[in-house]
């Protein structure tokens, strides 16, 4: 057994996939159950709780505004944004229905549509935007966390404590309550025993999502591959195009609240937690344990590197050392994609040529 493990490690170092094994359906079923029960359901429950707190604190600010309460709202926003970042990596299922994903967070916003629409609302107040139910039917760009951040960190935030129940604050409260409603829906839907969680846990011919365990596990691997690509391409490359490319600090998500790096770190923490709590390692067989170690190392290394970075200001992005750190993170993420997409998928027997990656 030691010889086999050593061989697996050598093959990984050489960039060669370890030998594949037939997918153990009993193990695969347990992995999917753990993914749902120990990551997805708790993730949406936590997001629901933090969104509810954000709405409650915002309501207090509107009713009795002062600087201390504004600070509490800003702290609640940061918590909500990070909790969403941990679970948003699961870009499958109910979150993609009814535009829920974009309604929680409209990003990337390459043409600053959201900011322009929010500015237009502030210039010409529309009371419909202060009603969460009516707001939910409007542009996705004005009803989620991006719009909330602009209101409470970017556009004259001190104006929020100038008077009670201002339009500015009531609109922000409607956003918070709208996000809370979406979070509550996702929490409820994933908690229904006969709903989507059953589809994930019990694949079969009558299952609308997954006909067998191989399809279910393939979807879970896809969450990891696309999640890492999402962090690299839509989070980091949004503001850093490479050492010879443009640097766009104001294109970074949550740059106004200095939450860019904490949220990216939360994305990676979510991926790492999903990998571990679902016990993806168990799918790989004893001889391929080094492959699981390598994936966990990439996740941990990338997250720790992100946590050490200051917000991506113009000065930071012009600094060569800062650029090198970003390039190291991107390299690590690229390595994680290759390991999961090629080695993990191949090892559990998904077949030659099988790939989730979008390419570089």
mmCIF file of C-alpha atoms in Angstrom, residues 21 44 80 83 115 142-143 154 174 176 193 201 211 223 251 278 283-285 297-300 302 307 326 348:
data_model
loop_
_atom_site.group_PDB
_atom_site.id
_atom_site.type_symbol
_atom_site.label_atom_id
_atom_site.label_comp_id
_atom_site.label_asym_id
_atom_site.label_seq_id
_atom_site.Cartn_x
_atom_site.Cartn_y
_atom_site.Cartn_z
ATOM 1 C CA UNK A 21 -11.169 3.322 -10.205
ATOM 2 C CA UNK A 44 -28.192 28.970 2.715
ATOM 3 C CA UNK A 80 -23.911 39.093 4.545
ATOM 4 C CA UNK A 83 -21.861 34.492 3.791
ATOM 5 C CA UNK A 115 -24.488 52.399 -10.375
ATOM 6 C CA UNK A 142 -30.813 47.909 -8.409
ATOM 7 C CA UNK A 143 -32.108 45.273 -5.986
ATOM 8 C CA UNK A 154 -20.250 54.929 -1.761
ATOM 9 C CA UNK A 174 -36.109 47.559 0.608
ATOM 10 C CA UNK A 176 -32.060 44.370 2.374
ATOM 11 C CA UNK A 193 -37.226 16.706 2.009
ATOM 12 C CA UNK A 201 -29.157 12.614 -2.875
ATOM 13 C CA UNK A 211 -29.991 9.629 -13.699
ATOM 14 C CA UNK A 223 -19.229 23.099 -8.844
ATOM 15 C CA UNK A 251 -14.024 47.297 -11.403
ATOM 16 C CA UNK A 278 -18.575 16.241 1.478
ATOM 17 C CA UNK A 283 -14.169 8.897 -3.867
ATOM 18 C CA UNK A 284 -10.531 8.723 -4.845
ATOM 19 C CA UNK A 285 -9.454 5.518 -3.184
ATOM 20 C CA UNK A 297 -3.259 22.475 -0.566
ATOM 21 C CA UNK A 298 -4.230 24.601 -3.586
ATOM 22 C CA UNK A 299 -7.412 25.841 -1.900
ATOM 23 C CA UNK A 300 -5.636 26.652 1.348
ATOM 24 C CA UNK A 302 -4.801 30.488 -2.588
ATOM 25 C CA UNK A 307 -6.163 37.091 2.927
ATOM 26 C CA UNK A 326 -1.956 38.089 -7.693
ATOM 27 C CA UNK A 348 -13.087 8.324 -10.239
#
